[in-house]
Amino acid sequence: QVDLVESGGGLVQAGGTLGLSCGASGRIDRISAMAWFRQAPDKQRELVARITTGGATEYSDSVKGRFTVSRDSAQNTVFLQMDSLKPEDTAVYFCNAQGLSGGHYYALGWGPGTQVTVSS
């Protein structure tokens, strides 16, 4: 079991910057990747970014070039640096710990989420 908690959400003007953090505890040895998801009130939950324990990253097309995911393996922490924020980025952002089995990722745990609001 993996426990997660996010921090860093808040209100920011369009074009601004926010940084999110997520700390993991528990069965850290089972984690193969950490991911950020987001969900707006009228939208489906979507994958924003993922980083593997080996350092490989991937991003959704909507945030490429603006968001950067990174990690501090010593502290079991992942980060999401969000630049050039748009009102469309407004959502609850969730941290997700993922294992890997048969070449597919699966959820080990979820954080409670943190609100990001971008005003125009």
Coordinates of N, CA, C and O in Angstrom, one line a residue:
Q1 N 0.8 -1.2 0.0 CA 0.0 0.0 0.0 C 0.9 1.2 0.0 O 1.9 1.3 0.7
V2 N 0.5 2.2 -0.8 CA 1.2 3.5 -0.9 C 0.3 4.6 -0.5 O -0.8 4.7 -1.0
D3 N 0.8 5.5 0.4 CA 0.0 6.7 0.8 C 0.7 7.9 0.1 O 1.9 8.0 0.1
L4 N -0.2 8.8 -0.4 CA 0.3 9.9 -1.1 C -0.4 11.2 -0.6 O -1.6 11.1 -0.2
V5 N 0.3 12.3 -0.6 CA -0.3 13.6 -0.3 C 0.3 14.7 -1.2 O 1.5 14.8 -1.4
E6 N -0.6 15.5 -1.8 CA -0.2 16.6 -2.7 C -0.1 17.9 -1.9 O -0.9 18.1 -0.9
S7 N 0.6 18.8 -2.4 CA 0.7 20.2 -1.9 C 1.1 21.1 -3.1 O 1.6 20.7 -4.1
G8 N 0.7 22.4 -2.9 CA 1.2 23.4 -3.8 C 0.1 24.0 -4.7 O 0.3 25.0 -5.5
G9 N -1.2 23.5 -4.6 CA -2.2 24.1 -5.4 C -2.6 25.5 -4.9 O -2.2 25.9 -3.8
G10 N -3.4 26.2 -5.7 CA -3.8 27.5 -5.4 C -4.4 28.3 -6.5 O -4.7 27.7 -7.6
L11 N -4.5 29.6 -6.4 CA -5.0 30.5 -7.4 C -3.9 31.2 -8.1 O -3.1 31.8 -7.4
V12 N -3.9 31.3 -9.4 CA -2.9 32.0 -10.1 C -3.5 32.6 -11.4 O -4.5 32.2 -11.9
Q13 N -2.9 33.7 -11.8 CA -3.4 34.4 -13.0 C -2.9 33.7 -14.3 O -1.9 33.0 -14.2
A14 N -3.7 33.8 -15.3 CA -3.2 33.2 -16.6 C -1.9 33.7 -17.0 O -1.5 34.8 -16.8
G15 N -1.0 32.7 -17.4 CA 0.3 33.0 -17.8 C 1.3 32.8 -16.6 O 2.5 32.9 -16.8
G16 N 0.8 32.6 -15.4 CA 1.6 32.4 -14.3 C 2.1 31.0 -14.1 O 2.0 30.1 -15.0
T17 N 2.7 30.8 -12.9 CA 3.4 29.5 -12.6 C 3.0 29.0 -11.3 O 2.8 29.7 -10.3
L18 N 2.9 27.7 -11.2 CA 2.6 27.0 -9.9 C 3.5 25.7 -9.9 O 3.7 25.1 -11.0
G19 N 3.9 25.3 -8.7 CA 4.6 24.0 -8.6 C 3.9 23.1 -7.6 O 3.5 23.6 -6.5
L20 N 3.6 21.9 -8.0 CA 3.0 20.9 -7.1 C 4.0 19.9 -6.7 O 5.0 19.6 -7.4
S21 N 3.8 19.4 -5.4 CA 4.6 18.4 -4.9 C 3.8 17.2 -4.4 O 2.6 17.4 -4.0
C22 N 4.3 16.0 -4.4 CA 3.6 14.8 -3.9 C 4.6 13.9 -3.2 O 5.6 13.5 -3.8
G23 N 4.4 13.6 -1.9 CA 5.2 12.8 -1.2 C 4.6 11.4 -1.0 O 3.3 11.3 -0.8
A24 N 5.3 10.3 -1.1 CA 4.9 9.0 -1.1 C 5.4 8.3 0.2 O 6.6 8.5 0.5
S25 N 4.6 7.4 0.8 CA 5.1 6.6 1.9 C 4.4 5.2 1.8 O 3.5 5.0 1.1
G26 N 5.0 4.3 2.5 CA 4.4 2.9 2.5 C 5.3 2.0 1.7 O 6.6 2.0 1.9
R27 N 4.7 1.2 0.8 CA 5.5 0.2 0.0 C 6.1 0.9 -1.2 O 5.7 0.7 -2.3
I28 N 7.1 1.8 -0.9 CA 7.8 2.5 -2.0 C 8.5 1.6 -2.9 O 8.6 1.9 -4.1
D29 N 8.9 0.4 -2.5 CA 9.6 -0.5 -3.3 C 8.8 -1.1 -4.5 O 9.3 -1.6 -5.4
R30 N 7.5 -0.9 -4.4 CA 6.6 -1.4 -5.5 C 6.3 -0.4 -6.5 O 5.7 -0.7 -7.5
I31 N 6.8 0.8 -6.4 CA 6.5 1.9 -7.3 C 7.4 1.8 -8.5 O 8.6 1.8 -8.4
S32 N 6.8 1.8 -9.7 CA 7.6 1.9 -11.0 C 7.5 3.2 -11.6 O 8.3 3.6 -12.4
A33 N 6.4 4.0 -11.3 CA 6.2 5.3 -11.9 C 5.3 6.1 -11.0 O 4.6 5.6 -10.2
M34 N 5.5 7.4 -11.1 CA 4.6 8.4 -10.4 C 3.9 9.2 -11.5 O 4.6 9.6 -12.5
A35 N 2.6 9.5 -11.3 CA 1.9 10.2 -12.4 C 1.0 11.3 -11.7 O 0.7 11.2 -10.6
W36 N 0.8 12.3 -12.6 CA -0.2 13.4 -12.2 C -1.4 13.3 -13.1 O -1.2 13.2 -14.3
F37 N -2.6 13.3 -12.5 CA -3.8 13.3 -13.2 C -4.5 14.6 -12.8 O -4.2 15.2 -11.8
R38 N -5.5 15.0 -13.6 CA -6.3 16.1 -13.3 C -7.8 15.9 -13.7 O -8.0 15.1 -14.6
Q39 N -8.7 16.5 -13.0 CA -10.1 16.4 -13.3 C -10.8 17.7 -13.1 O -10.8 18.2 -12.0
A40 N -11.4 18.3 -14.2 CA -12.2 19.5 -14.1 C -13.7 19.0 -13.8 O -14.0 17.9 -14.0
P41 N -14.5 19.9 -13.2 CA -15.9 19.5 -12.8 C -16.7 18.9 -13.9 O -17.5 18.0 -13.6
D42 N -16.5 19.3 -15.1 CA -17.3 18.8 -16.2 C -16.5 17.9 -17.2 O -16.9 17.7 -18.4
K43 N -15.4 17.4 -16.8 CA -14.5 16.6 -17.6 C -14.1 15.3 -17.0 O -14.2 15.1 -15.8
Q44 N -13.7 14.4 -17.8 CA -13.1 13.1 -17.4 C -11.7 13.3 -16.8 O -11.0 14.3 -17.1
R45 N -11.4 12.4 -15.8 CA -10.0 12.5 -15.3 C -9.0 12.2 -16.4 O -9.3 11.2 -17.2
E46 N -8.0 12.9 -16.5 CA -7.0 12.7 -17.6 C -5.6 12.6 -17.0 O -5.2 13.3 -16.1
L47 N -4.7 11.9 -17.7 CA -3.3 11.8 -17.4 C -2.6 13.0 -17.8 O -2.8 13.4 -19.0
V48 N -1.9 13.7 -17.0 CA -1.2 14.9 -17.3 C 0.3 14.6 -17.6 O 0.9 15.0 -18.6
A49 N 0.9 13.9 -16.7 CA 2.4 13.6 -16.8 C 2.7 12.3 -16.0 O 2.1 12.0 -15.0
R50 N 3.8 11.6 -16.5 CA 4.3 10.5 -15.7 C 5.8 10.5 -15.8 O 6.4 10.9 -16.7
I51 N 6.4 10.0 -14.7 CA 7.8 9.8 -14.6 C 8.1 8.4 -14.0 O 7.5 8.1 -13.0
T52 N 8.9 7.7 -14.6 CA 9.3 6.3 -14.1 C 10.4 6.4 -13.1 O 11.1 7.5 -13.0
T53 N 10.7 5.4 -12.4 CA 11.8 5.3 -11.5 C 13.1 5.5 -12.2 O 14.1 5.8 -11.5
G54 N 13.1 5.2 -13.5 CA 14.3 5.3 -14.2 C 14.5 6.7 -14.8 O 15.6 7.0 -15.4
G55 N 13.5 7.6 -14.6 CA 13.6 9.0 -15.0 C 13.0 9.3 -16.4 O 13.0 10.5 -16.8
A56 N 12.4 8.3 -17.0 CA 11.7 8.6 -18.3 C 10.4 9.3 -18.0 O 9.7 9.1 -17.1
T57 N 10.1 10.3 -18.9 CA 8.9 11.1 -18.7 C 8.0 11.1 -19.9 O 8.4 10.8 -21.0
E58 N 6.7 11.3 -19.7 CA 5.7 11.5 -20.8 C 4.7 12.5 -20.3 O 4.4 12.6 -19.2
Y59 N 4.1 13.2 -21.3 CA 3.1 14.3 -21.1 C 2.0 14.2 -22.0 O 2.1 13.7 -23.1
S60 N 0.8 14.7 -21.5 CA -0.3 14.8 -22.4 C 0.0 15.9 -23.4 O 0.8 16.9 -23.1
D61 N -0.6 15.9 -24.6 CA -0.3 16.9 -25.6 C -0.7 18.3 -25.2 O -0.1 19.3 -25.6
S62 N -1.7 18.4 -24.3 CA -2.2 19.7 -23.9 C -1.2 20.4 -23.0 O -1.4 21.7 -22.8
V63 N -0.3 19.7 -22.4 CA 0.7 20.4 -21.5 C 2.1 20.3 -21.9 O 3.0 20.9 -21.3
K64 N 2.4 19.6 -23.0 CA 3.8 19.6 -23.5 C 4.3 20.9 -23.7 O 3.7 21.8 -24.3
G65 N 5.6 21.1 -23.3 CA 6.2 22.4 -23.5 C 5.9 23.4 -22.4 O 6.6 24.4 -22.3
R66 N 4.9 23.1 -21.5 CA 4.5 24.0 -20.4 C 4.8 23.4 -19.1 O 5.1 24.2 -18.1
F67 N 4.5 22.1 -18.9 CA 4.7 21.4 -17.6 C 5.9 20.6 -17.6 O 6.3 20.0 -18.7
T68 N 6.5 20.4 -16.5 CA 7.7 19.6 -16.3 C 7.5 18.7 -15.1 O 7.3 19.3 -14.0
V69 N 7.7 17.4 -15.2 CA 7.6 16.5 -14.1 C 9.0 16.1 -13.7 O 9.8 15.8 -14.6
S70 N 9.3 16.0 -12.4 CA 10.6 15.6 -12.0 C 10.4 14.8 -10.7 O 9.3 14.7 -10.1
R71 N 11.6 14.3 -10.2 CA 11.5 13.5 -8.9 C 12.7 13.7 -8.1 O 13.8 14.1 -8.5
D72 N 12.5 13.4 -6.8 CA 13.6 13.3 -5.8 C 13.5 11.9 -5.2 O 12.7 11.8 -4.2
S73 N 14.2 11.0 -5.7 CA 14.0 9.6 -5.3 C 14.4 9.4 -3.8 O 13.9 8.5 -3.1
A74 N 15.4 10.2 -3.3 CA 15.8 10.0 -2.0 C 14.7 10.4 -1.0 O 14.7 9.8 0.1
Q75 N 13.8 11.3 -1.3 CA 12.7 11.7 -0.5 C 11.4 11.2 -0.9 O 10.4 11.5 -0.4
N76 N 11.4 10.3 -1.9 CA 10.2 9.7 -2.5 C 9.1 10.8 -2.8 O 8.0 10.7 -2.4
T77 N 9.6 11.8 -3.5 CA 8.8 12.9 -3.9 C 8.8 13.2 -5.4 O 9.9 13.1 -6.0
V78 N 7.7 13.5 -5.9 CA 7.6 13.9 -7.3 C 7.0 15.4 -7.4 O 6.3 15.8 -6.5
F79 N 7.4 16.1 -8.4 CA 7.0 17.5 -8.6 C 6.4 17.7 -10.0 O 6.7 16.9 -10.9
L80 N 5.6 18.7 -10.1 CA 5.0 19.1 -11.3 C 5.1 20.6 -11.4 O 4.5 21.3 -10.7
Q81 N 6.0 21.1 -12.3 CA 6.2 22.5 -12.5 C 5.3 22.9 -13.7 O 5.4 22.4 -14.8
M82 N 4.4 23.9 -13.4 CA 3.4 24.3 -14.4 C 3.7 25.7 -14.7 O 3.5 26.6 -13.9
D83 N 4.1 25.9 -16.0 CA 4.4 27.3 -16.5 C 3.3 27.7 -17.5 O 2.6 26.8 -18.1
S84 N 3.2 29.0 -17.8 CA 2.3 29.5 -18.8 C 0.9 28.9 -18.6 O 0.3 28.4 -19.6
L85 N 0.4 29.0 -17.4 CA -0.9 28.4 -17.1 C -2.0 29.1 -17.8 O -2.0 30.3 -18.0
K86 N -3.0 28.3 -18.2 CA -4.2 28.7 -18.9 C -5.4 28.4 -18.1 O -5.4 27.5 -17.2
P87 N -6.5 29.2 -18.3 CA -7.8 28.8 -17.5 C -8.2 27.4 -17.8 O -8.8 26.8 -16.9
E88 N -7.9 26.8 -18.9 CA -8.2 25.4 -19.2 C -7.5 24.4 -18.3 O -7.9 23.3 -18.3
D89 N -6.4 24.9 -17.6 CA -5.7 24.0 -16.7 C -6.4 23.9 -15.4 O -6.0 23.1 -14.5
T90 N -7.4 24.7 -15.1 CA -8.1 24.7 -13.9 C -8.7 23.3 -13.6 O -9.5 22.8 -14.5
A91 N -8.4 22.7 -12.5 CA -8.8 21.3 -12.2 C -8.3 20.9 -10.8 O -7.5 21.6 -10.2
V92 N -8.8 19.8 -10.3 CA -8.2 19.2 -9.1 C -7.1 18.2 -9.7 O -7.3 17.4 -10.6
Y93 N -5.9 18.4 -9.1 CA -4.8 17.6 -9.6 C -4.5 16.5 -8.6 O -4.4 16.8 -7.3
F94 N -4.4 15.3 -9.0 CA -4.2 14.1 -8.2 C -2.8 13.4 -8.5 O -2.4 13.3 -9.6
C95 N -2.1 13.0 -7.4 CA -0.9 12.3 -7.5 C -1.3 10.8 -7.5 O -2.1 10.3 -6.7
N96 N -0.6 10.0 -8.4 CA -0.9 8.6 -8.5 C 0.4 7.8 -8.5 O 1.3 8.1 -9.3
A97 N 0.5 6.8 -7.6 CA 1.7 5.9 -7.7 C 1.3 4.6 -8.5 O 0.2 4.1 -8.3
Q98 N 2.2 4.2 -9.3 CA 1.9 3.1 -10.3 C 2.9 2.0 -10.2 O 4.1 2.3 -10.1
G99 N 2.4 0.8 -10.2 CA 3.3 -0.4 -10.4 C 3.3 -0.8 -11.8 O 2.5 -0.2 -12.7
L100 N 4.1 -1.8 -12.2 CA 4.2 -2.2 -13.5 C 4.1 -3.7 -13.6 O 4.9 -4.4 -12.9
S101 N 3.2 -4.3 -14.4 CA 3.0 -5.7 -14.5 C 2.7 -6.0 -15.9 O 1.7 -5.5 -16.5
G102 N 3.4 -7.0 -16.5 CA 3.1 -7.4 -17.9 C 3.2 -6.2 -18.9 O 2.5 -6.3 -19.9
G103 N 4.1 -5.2 -18.6 CA 4.2 -4.1 -19.5 C 3.1 -3.0 -19.4 O 3.1 -2.1 -20.2
H104 N 2.3 -3.2 -18.4 CA 1.2 -2.2 -18.1 C 1.2 -1.6 -16.7 O 1.5 -2.3 -15.8
Y105 N 0.9 -0.4 -16.6 CA 0.9 0.3 -15.4 C -0.4 0.1 -14.7 O -1.5 0.1 -15.3
Y106 N -0.4 0.1 -13.4 CA -1.6 0.0 -12.6 C -1.4 0.8 -11.3 O -0.3 1.1 -10.9
A107 N -2.6 1.2 -10.7 CA -2.5 2.2 -9.6 C -2.2 1.4 -8.3 O -2.8 0.4 -8.0
L108 N -1.3 2.0 -7.6 CA -0.9 1.5 -6.2 C -1.6 2.4 -5.1 O -1.8 2.0 -4.0
G109 N -1.8 3.6 -5.5 CA -2.4 4.6 -4.5 C -2.7 5.9 -5.1 O -2.1 6.3 -6.2
W110 N -3.6 6.7 -4.5 CA -4.0 8.0 -5.0 C -3.9 9.0 -3.8 O -4.2 8.7 -2.7
G111 N -3.5 10.2 -4.2 CA -3.6 11.3 -3.2 C -5.0 11.9 -3.2 O -5.8 11.6 -4.1
P112 N -5.3 12.7 -2.2 CA -6.6 13.3 -2.1 C -6.9 14.4 -3.1 O -8.0 14.8 -3.2
G113 N -5.9 14.9 -3.7 CA -6.0 16.0 -4.7 C -5.8 17.4 -4.2 O -5.9 17.6 -3.0
T114 N -5.4 18.3 -5.0 CA -5.2 19.7 -4.7 C -5.7 20.5 -5.8 O -5.5 20.2 -7.0
Q115 N -6.4 21.6 -5.5 CA -7.1 22.4 -6.4 C -6.1 23.4 -7.1 O -5.4 24.1 -6.4
V116 N -6.2 23.5 -8.4 CA -5.5 24.5 -9.1 C -6.5 25.3 -9.9 O -7.3 24.8 -10.7
T117 N -6.5 26.6 -9.7 CA -7.4 27.5 -10.3 C -6.7 28.6 -11.1 O -5.9 29.3 -10.4
V118 N -6.9 28.7 -12.3 CA -6.2 29.7 -13.2 C -7.3 30.7 -13.6 O -8.2 30.4 -14.3
S119 N -7.1 32.0 -13.3 CA -8.1 33.0 -13.6 C -7.6 33.8 -14.9 O -6.4 33.8 -15.2
S120 N -8.6 34.3 -15.6 CA -8.3 35.0 -16.8 C -8.3 36.5 -16.6 O -7.8 37.3 -17.4

